[in-house]
Each structure stands twice: as structure tokens, then as C-alpha cells.
PDB file of N, CA, C and O in Angstrom:
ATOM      1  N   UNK A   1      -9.689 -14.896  40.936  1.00 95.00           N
ATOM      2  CA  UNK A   1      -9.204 -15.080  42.293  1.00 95.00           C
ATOM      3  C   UNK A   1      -8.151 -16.164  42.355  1.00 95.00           C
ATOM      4  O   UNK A   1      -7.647 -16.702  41.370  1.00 95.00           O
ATOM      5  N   UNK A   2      -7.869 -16.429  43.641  1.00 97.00           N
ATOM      6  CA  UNK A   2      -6.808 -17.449  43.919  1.00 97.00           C
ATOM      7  C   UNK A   2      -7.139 -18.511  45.174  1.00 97.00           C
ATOM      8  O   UNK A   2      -7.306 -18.304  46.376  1.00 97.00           O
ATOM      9  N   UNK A   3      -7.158 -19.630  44.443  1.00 97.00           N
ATOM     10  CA  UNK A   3      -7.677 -20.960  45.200  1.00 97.00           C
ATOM     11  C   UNK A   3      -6.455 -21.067  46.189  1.00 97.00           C
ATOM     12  O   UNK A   3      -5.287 -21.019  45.803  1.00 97.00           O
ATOM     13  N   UNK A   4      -6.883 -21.235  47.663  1.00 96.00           N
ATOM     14  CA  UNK A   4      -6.041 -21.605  48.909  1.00 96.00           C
ATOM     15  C   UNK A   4      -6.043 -23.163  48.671  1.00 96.00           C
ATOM     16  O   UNK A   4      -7.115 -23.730  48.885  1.00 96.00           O
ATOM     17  N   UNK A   5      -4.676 -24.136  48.138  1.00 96.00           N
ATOM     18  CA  UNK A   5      -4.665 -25.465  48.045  1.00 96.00           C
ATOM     19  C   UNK A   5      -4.273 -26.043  49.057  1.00 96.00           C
ATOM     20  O   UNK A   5      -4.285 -27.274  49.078  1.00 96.00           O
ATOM     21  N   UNK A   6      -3.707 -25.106  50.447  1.00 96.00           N
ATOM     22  CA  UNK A   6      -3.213 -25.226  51.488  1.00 96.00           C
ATOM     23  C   UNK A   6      -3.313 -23.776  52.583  1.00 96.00           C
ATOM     24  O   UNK A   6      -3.281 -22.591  52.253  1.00 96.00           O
ATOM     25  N   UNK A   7      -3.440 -24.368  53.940  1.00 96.00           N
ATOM     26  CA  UNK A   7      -3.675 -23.154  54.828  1.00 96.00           C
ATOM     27  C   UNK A   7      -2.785 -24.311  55.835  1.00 96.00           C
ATOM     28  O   UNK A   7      -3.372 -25.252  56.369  1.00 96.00           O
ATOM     29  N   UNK A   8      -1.156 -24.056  56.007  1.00 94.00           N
ATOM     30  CA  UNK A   8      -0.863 -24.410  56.973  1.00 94.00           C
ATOM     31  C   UNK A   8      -1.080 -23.832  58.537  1.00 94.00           C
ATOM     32  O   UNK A   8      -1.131 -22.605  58.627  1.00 94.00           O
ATOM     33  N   UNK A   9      -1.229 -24.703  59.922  1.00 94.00           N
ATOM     34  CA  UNK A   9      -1.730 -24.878  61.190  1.00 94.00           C
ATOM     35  C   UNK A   9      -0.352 -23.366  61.715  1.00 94.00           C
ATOM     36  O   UNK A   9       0.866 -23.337  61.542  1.00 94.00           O
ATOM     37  N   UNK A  10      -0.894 -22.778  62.084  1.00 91.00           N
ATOM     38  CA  UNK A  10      -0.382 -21.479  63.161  1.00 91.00           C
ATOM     39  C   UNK A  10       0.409 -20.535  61.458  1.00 91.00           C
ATOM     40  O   UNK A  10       1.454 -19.888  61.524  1.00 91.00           O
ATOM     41  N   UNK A  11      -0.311 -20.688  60.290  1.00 91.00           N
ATOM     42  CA  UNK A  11      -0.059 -19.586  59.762  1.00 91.00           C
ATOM     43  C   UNK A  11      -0.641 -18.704  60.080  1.00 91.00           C
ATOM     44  O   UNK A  11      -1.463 -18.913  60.973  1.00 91.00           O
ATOM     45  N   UNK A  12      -0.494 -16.941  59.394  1.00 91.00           N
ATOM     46  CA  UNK A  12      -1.217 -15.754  59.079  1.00 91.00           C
ATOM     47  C   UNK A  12      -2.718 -16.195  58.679  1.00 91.00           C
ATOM     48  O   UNK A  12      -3.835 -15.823  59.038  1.00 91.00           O
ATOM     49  N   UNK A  13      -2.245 -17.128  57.799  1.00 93.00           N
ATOM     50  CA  UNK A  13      -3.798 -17.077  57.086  1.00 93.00           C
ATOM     51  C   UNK A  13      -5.184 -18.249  57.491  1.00 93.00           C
ATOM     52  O   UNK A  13      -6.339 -18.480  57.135  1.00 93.00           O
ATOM     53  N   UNK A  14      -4.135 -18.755  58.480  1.00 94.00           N
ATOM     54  CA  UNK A  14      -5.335 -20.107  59.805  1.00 94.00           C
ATOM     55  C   UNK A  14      -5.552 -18.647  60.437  1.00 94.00           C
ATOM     56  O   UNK A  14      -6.485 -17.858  60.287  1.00 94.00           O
ATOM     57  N   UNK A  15      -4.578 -18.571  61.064  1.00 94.00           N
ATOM     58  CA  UNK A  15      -5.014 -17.709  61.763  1.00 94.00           C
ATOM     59  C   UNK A  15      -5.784 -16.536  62.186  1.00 94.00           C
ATOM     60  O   UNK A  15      -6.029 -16.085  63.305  1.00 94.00           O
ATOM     61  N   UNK A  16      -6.205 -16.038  60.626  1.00 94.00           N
ATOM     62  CA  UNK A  16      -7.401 -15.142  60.399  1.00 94.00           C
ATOM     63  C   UNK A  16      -8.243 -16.090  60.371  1.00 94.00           C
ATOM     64  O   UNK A  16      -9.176 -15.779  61.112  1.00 94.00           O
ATOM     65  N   UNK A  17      -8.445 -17.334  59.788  1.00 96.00           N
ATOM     66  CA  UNK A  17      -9.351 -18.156  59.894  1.00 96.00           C
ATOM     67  C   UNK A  17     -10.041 -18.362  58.033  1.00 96.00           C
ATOM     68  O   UNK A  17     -11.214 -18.530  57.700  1.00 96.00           O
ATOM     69  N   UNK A  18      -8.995 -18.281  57.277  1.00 97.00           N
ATOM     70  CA  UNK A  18      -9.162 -19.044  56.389  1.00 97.00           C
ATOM     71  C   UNK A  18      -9.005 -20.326  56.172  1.00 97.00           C
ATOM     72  O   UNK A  18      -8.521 -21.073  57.022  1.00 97.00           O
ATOM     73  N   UNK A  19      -9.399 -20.718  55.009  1.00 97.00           N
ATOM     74  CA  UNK A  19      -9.047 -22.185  55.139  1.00 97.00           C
ATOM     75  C   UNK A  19      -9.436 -22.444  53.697  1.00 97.00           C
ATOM     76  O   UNK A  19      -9.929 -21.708  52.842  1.00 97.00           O
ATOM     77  N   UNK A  20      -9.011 -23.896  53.685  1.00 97.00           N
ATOM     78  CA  UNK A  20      -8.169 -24.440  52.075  1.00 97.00           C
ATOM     79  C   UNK A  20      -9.443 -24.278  51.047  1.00 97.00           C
ATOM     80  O   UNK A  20     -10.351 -24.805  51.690  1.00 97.00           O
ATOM     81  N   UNK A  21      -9.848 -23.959  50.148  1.00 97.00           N
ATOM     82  CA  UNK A  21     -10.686 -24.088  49.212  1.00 97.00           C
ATOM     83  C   UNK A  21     -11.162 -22.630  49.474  1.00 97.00           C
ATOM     84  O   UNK A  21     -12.381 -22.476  49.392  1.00 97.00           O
ATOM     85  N   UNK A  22     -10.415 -21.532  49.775  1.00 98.00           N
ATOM     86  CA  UNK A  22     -11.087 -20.566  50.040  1.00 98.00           C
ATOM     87  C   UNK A  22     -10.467 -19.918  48.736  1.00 98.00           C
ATOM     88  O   UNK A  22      -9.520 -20.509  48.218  1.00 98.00           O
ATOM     89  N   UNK A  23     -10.938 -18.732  48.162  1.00 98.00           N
ATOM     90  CA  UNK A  23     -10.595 -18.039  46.778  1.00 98.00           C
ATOM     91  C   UNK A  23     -10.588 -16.582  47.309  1.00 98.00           C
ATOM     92  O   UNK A  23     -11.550 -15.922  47.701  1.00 98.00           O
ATOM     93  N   UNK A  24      -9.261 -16.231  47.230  1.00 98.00           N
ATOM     94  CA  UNK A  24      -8.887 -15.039  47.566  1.00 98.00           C
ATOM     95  C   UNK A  24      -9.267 -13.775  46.507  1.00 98.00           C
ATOM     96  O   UNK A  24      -8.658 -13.788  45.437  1.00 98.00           O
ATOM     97  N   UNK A  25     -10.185 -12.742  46.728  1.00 98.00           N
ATOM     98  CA  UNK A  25     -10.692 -11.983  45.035  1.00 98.00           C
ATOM     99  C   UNK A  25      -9.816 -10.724  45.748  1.00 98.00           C
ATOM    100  O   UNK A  25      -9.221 -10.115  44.859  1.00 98.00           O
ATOM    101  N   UNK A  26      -9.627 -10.305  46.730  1.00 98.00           N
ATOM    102  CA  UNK A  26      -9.089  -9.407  47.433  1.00 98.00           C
ATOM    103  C   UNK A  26      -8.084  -8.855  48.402  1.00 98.00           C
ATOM    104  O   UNK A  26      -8.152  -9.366  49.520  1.00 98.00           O
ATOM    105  N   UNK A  27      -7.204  -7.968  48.243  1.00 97.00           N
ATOM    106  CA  UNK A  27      -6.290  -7.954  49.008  1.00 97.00           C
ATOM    107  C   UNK A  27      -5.920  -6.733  49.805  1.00 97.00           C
ATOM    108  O   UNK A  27      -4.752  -6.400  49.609  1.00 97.00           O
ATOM    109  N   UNK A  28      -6.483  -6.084  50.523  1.00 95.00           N
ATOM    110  CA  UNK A  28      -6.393  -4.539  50.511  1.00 95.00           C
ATOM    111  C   UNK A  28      -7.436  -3.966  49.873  1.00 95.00           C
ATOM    112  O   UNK A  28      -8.645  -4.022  50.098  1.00 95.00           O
ATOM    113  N   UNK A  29      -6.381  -3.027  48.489  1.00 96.00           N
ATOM    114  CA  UNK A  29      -7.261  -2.261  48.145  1.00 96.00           C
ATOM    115  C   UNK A  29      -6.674  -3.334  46.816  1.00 96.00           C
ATOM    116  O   UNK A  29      -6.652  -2.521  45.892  1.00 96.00           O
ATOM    117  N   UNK A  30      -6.422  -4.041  46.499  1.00 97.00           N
ATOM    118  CA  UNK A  30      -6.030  -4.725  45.423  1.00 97.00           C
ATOM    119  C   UNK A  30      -7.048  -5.763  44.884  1.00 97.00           C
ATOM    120  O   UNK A  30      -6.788  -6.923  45.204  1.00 97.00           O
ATOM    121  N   UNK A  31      -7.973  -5.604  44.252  1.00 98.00           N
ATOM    122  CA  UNK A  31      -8.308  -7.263  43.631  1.00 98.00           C
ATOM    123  C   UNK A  31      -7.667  -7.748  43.148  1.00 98.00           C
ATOM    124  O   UNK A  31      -6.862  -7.214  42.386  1.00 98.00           O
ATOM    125  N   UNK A  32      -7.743  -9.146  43.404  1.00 98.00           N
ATOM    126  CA  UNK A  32      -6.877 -10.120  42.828  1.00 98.00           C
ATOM    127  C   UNK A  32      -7.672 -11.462  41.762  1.00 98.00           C
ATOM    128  O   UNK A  32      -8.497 -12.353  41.965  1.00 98.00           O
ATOM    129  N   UNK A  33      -6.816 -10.940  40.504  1.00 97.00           N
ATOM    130  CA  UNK A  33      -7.720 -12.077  39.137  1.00 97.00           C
ATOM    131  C   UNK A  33      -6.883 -13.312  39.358  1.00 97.00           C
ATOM    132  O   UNK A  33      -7.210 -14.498  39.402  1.00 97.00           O
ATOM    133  N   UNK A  34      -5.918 -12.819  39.463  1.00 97.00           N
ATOM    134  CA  UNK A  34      -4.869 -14.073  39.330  1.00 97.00           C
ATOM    135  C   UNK A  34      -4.065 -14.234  40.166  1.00 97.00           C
ATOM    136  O   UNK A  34      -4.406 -13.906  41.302  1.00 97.00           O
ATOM    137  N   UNK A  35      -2.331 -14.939  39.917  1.00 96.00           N
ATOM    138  CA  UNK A  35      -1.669 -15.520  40.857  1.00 96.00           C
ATOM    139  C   UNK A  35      -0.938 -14.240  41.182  1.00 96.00           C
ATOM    140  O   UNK A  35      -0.787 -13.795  42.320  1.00 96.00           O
ATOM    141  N   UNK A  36      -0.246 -13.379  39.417  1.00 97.00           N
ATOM    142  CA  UNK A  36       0.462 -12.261  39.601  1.00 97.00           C
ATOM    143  C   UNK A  36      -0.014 -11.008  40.351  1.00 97.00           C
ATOM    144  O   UNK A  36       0.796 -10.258  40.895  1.00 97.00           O
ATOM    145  N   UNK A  37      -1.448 -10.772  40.375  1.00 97.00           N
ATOM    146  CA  UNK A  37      -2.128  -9.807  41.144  1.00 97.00           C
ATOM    147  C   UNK A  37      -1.820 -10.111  42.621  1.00 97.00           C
ATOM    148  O   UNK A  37      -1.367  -9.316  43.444  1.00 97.00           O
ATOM    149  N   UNK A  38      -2.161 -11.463  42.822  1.00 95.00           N
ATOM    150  CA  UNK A  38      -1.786 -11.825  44.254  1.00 95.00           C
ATOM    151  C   UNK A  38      -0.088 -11.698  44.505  1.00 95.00           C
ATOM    152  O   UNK A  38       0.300 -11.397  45.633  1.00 95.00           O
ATOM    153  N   UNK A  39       0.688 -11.888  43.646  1.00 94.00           N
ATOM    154  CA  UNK A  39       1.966 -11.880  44.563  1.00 94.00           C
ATOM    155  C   UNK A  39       2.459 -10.285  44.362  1.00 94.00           C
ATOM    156  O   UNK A  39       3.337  -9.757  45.044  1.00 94.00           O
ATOM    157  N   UNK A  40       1.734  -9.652  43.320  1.00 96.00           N
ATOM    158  CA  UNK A  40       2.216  -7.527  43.454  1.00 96.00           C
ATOM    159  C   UNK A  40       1.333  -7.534  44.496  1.00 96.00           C
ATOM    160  O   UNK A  40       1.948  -6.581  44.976  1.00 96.00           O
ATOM    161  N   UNK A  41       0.473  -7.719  45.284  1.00 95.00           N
ATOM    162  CA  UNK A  41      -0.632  -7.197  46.468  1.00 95.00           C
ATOM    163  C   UNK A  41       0.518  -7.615  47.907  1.00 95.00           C
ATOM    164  O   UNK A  41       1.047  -7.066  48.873  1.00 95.00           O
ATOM    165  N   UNK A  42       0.447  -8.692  47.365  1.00 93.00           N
ATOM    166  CA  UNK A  42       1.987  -9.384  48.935  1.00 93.00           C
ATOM    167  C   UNK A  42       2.831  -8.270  48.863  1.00 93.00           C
ATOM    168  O   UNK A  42       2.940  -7.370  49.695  1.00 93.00           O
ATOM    169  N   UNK A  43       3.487  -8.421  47.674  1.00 93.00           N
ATOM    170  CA  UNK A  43       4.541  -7.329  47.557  1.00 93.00           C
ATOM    171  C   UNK A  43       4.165  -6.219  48.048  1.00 93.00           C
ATOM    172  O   UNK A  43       4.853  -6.143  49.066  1.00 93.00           O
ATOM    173  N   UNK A  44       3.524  -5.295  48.003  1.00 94.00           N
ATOM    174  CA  UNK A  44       3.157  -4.072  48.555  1.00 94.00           C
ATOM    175  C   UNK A  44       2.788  -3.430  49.912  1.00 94.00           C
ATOM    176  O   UNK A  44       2.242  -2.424  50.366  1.00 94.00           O
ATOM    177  N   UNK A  45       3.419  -4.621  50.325  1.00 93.00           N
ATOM    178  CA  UNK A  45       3.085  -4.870  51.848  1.00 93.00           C
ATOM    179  C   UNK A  45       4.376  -5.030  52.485  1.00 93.00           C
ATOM    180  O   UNK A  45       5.437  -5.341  51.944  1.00 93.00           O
ATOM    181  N   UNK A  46       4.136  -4.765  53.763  1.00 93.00           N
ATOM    182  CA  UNK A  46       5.605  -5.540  54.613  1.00 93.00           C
ATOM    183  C   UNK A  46       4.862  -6.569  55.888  1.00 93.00           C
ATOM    184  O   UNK A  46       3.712  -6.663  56.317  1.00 93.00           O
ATOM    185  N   UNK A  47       5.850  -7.090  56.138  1.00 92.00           N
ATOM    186  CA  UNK A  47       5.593  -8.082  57.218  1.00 92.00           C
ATOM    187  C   UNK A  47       5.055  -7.391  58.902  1.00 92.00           C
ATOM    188  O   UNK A  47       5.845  -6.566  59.360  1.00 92.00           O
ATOM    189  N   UNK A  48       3.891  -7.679  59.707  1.00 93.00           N
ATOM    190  CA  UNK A  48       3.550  -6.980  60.038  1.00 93.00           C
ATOM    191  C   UNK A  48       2.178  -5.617  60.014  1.00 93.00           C
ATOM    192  O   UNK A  48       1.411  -4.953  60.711  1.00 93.00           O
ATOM    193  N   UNK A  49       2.562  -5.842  58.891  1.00 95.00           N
ATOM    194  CA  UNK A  49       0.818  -5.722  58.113  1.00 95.00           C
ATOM    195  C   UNK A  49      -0.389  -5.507  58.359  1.00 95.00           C
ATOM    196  O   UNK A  49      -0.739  -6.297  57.482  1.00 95.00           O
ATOM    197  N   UNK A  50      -1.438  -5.115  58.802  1.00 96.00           N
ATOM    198  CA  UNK A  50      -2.617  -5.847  58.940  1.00 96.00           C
ATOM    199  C   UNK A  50      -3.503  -5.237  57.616  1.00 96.00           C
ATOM    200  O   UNK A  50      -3.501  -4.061  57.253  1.00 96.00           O
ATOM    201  N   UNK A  51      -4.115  -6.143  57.117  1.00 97.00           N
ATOM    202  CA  UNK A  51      -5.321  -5.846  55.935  1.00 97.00           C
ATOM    203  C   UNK A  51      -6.219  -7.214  55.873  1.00 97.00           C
ATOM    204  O   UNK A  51      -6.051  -8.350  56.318  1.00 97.00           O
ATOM    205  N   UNK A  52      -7.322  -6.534  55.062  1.00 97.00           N
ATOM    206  CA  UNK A  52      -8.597  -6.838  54.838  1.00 97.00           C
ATOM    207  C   UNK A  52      -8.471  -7.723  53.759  1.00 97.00           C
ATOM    208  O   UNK A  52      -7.960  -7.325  52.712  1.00 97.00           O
ATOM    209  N   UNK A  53      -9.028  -9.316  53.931  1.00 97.00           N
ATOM    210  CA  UNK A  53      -8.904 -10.427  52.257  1.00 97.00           C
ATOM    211  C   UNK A  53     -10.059 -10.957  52.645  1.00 97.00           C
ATOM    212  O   UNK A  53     -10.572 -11.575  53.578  1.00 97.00           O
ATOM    213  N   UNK A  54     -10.396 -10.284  51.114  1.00 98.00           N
ATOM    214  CA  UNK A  54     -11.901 -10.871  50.652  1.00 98.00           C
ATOM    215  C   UNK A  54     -11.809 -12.377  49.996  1.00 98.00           C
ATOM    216  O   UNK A  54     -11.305 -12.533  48.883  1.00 98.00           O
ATOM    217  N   UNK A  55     -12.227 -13.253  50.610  1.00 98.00           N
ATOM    218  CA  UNK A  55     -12.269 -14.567  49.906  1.00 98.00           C
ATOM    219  C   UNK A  55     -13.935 -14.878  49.424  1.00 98.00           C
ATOM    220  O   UNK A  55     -14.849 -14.136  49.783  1.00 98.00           O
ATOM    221  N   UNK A  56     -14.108 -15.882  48.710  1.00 98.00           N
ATOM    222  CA  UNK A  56     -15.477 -16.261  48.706  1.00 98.00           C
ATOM    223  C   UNK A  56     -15.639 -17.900  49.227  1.00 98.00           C
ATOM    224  O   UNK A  56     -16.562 -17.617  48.463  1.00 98.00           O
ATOM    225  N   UNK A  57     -15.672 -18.658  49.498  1.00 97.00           N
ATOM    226  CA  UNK A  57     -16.213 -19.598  50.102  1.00 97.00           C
ATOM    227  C   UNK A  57     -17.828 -20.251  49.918  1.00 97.00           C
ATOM    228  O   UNK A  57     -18.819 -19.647  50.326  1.00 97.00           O
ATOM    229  N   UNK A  58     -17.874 -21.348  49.355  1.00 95.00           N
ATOM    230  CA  UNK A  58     -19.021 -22.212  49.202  1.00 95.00           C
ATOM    231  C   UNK A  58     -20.542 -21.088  48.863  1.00 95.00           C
ATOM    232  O   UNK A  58     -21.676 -21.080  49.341  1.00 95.00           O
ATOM    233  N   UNK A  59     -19.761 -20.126  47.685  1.00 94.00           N
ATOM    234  CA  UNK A  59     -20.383 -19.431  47.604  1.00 94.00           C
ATOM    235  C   UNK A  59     -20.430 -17.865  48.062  1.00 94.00           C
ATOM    236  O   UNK A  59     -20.734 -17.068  47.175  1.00 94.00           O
ATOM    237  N   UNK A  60     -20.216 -17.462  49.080  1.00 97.00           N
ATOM    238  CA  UNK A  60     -20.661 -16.556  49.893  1.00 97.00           C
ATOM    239  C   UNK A  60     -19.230 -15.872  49.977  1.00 97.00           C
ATOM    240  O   UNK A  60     -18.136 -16.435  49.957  1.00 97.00           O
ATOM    241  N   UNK A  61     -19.516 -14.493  50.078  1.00 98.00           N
ATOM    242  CA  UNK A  61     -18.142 -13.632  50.181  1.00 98.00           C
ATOM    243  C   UNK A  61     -17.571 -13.191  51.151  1.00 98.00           C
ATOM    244  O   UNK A  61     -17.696 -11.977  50.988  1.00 98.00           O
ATOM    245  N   UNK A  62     -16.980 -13.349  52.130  1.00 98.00           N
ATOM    246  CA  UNK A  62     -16.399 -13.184  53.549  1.00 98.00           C
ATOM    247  C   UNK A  62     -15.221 -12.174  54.082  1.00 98.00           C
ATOM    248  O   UNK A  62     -14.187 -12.129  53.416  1.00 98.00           O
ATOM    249  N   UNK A  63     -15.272 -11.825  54.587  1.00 98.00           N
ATOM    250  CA  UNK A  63     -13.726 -10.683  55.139  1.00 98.00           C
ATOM    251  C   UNK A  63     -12.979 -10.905  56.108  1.00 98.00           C
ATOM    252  O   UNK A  63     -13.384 -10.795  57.266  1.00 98.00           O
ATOM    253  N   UNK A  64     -11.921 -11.208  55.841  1.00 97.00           N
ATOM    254  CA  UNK A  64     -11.070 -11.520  57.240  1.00 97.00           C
ATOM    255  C   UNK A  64      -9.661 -10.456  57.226  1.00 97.00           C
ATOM    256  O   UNK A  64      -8.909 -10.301  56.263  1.00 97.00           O
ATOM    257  N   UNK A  65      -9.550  -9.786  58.581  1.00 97.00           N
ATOM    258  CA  UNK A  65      -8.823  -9.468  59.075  1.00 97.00           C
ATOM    259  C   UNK A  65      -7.174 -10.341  59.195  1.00 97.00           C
ATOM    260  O   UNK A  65      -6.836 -11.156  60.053  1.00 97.00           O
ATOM    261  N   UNK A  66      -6.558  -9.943  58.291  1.00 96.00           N
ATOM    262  CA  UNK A  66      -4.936 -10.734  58.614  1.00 96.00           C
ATOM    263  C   UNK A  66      -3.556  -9.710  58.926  1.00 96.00           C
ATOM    264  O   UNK A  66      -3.316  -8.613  58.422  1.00 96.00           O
ATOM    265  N   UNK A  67      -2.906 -10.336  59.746  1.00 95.00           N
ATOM    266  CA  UNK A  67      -1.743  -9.779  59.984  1.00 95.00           C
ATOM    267  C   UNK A  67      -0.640 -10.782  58.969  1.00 95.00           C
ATOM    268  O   UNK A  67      -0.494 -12.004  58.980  1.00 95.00           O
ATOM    269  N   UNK A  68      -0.044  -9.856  58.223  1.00 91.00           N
ATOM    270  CA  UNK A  68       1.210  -9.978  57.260  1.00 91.00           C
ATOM    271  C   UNK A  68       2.211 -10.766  58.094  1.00 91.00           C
ATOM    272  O   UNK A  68       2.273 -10.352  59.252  1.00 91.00           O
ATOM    273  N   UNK A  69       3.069 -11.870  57.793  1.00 87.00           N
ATOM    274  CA  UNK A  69       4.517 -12.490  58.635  1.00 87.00           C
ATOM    275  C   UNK A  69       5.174 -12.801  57.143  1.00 87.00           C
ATOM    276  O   UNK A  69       4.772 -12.978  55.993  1.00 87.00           O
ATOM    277  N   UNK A  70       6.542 -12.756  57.926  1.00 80.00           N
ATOM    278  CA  UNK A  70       7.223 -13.297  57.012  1.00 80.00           C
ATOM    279  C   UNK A  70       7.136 -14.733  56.597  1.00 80.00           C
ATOM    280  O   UNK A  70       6.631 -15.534  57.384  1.00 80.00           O
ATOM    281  N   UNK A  71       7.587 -15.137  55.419  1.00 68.00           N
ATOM    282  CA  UNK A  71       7.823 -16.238  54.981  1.00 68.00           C
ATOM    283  C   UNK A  71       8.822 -17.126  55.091  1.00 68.00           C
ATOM    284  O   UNK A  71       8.759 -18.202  54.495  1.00 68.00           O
TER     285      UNK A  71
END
């Protein structure tokens, strides 16, 4: 997965309600091992978006709903 070292205030990804220490294993229909899995899963997307990221958190595996923005 991929460690969140930052969740900046009125992003996509506050705004689903992640937050920093969260480990992204999922992206869609994409798992994600690493950094490159995570940036082909972005890629495959457009801005606007909405999909499903599985993070795990203090253990426990969670789903949040995000809408895609640009960068």
C-alpha cells in the first residue's frame, strides 16, 4: 500500500475523510502495492471521478467514497 504523509485541508482526499497515516491498498478496481500502482490507478482516471479507496487505518480496513480533482 501507500502511506498518506499528508492529507491537505479542502482536498479530494480530507474530503472523503481520509487522513494522514492512512495506507491506501486500493483504488477502484486497482490494488495498490506500491507508489507506481498508485500513480497507473490516478492515471486511469480523469478528474471528476468518483471511486471507491480502500485504506487500512490503525488496523482496520475502511472505504471511502472520493471524487477525483485536478492537481
Amino acid at each position: 500500500g501507500v502511506k498518506l504523509g499528508a492529507v491537505p485541508d479542502g482536498s479530494a482526499a480530507a474530503k472523503a475523510g481520509l487522513k494522514k497515516g492512512d495506507i491506501i491498498i486500493q483504488l477502484g478496481k486497482f490494488p495498490i502495492k506500491n507508489l507506481k500502482a498508485y500513480s497507473n490507478a490516478l492515471k486511469s482516471h480523469q478528474p471528476g471521478d468518483e471511486v471507491d479507496v480502500v485504506i487500512t487505518r490503525d488496523g482496520n480496513q475502511h472505504t471511502f467514497r472520493i471524487k477525483l480533482s485536478e492537481r
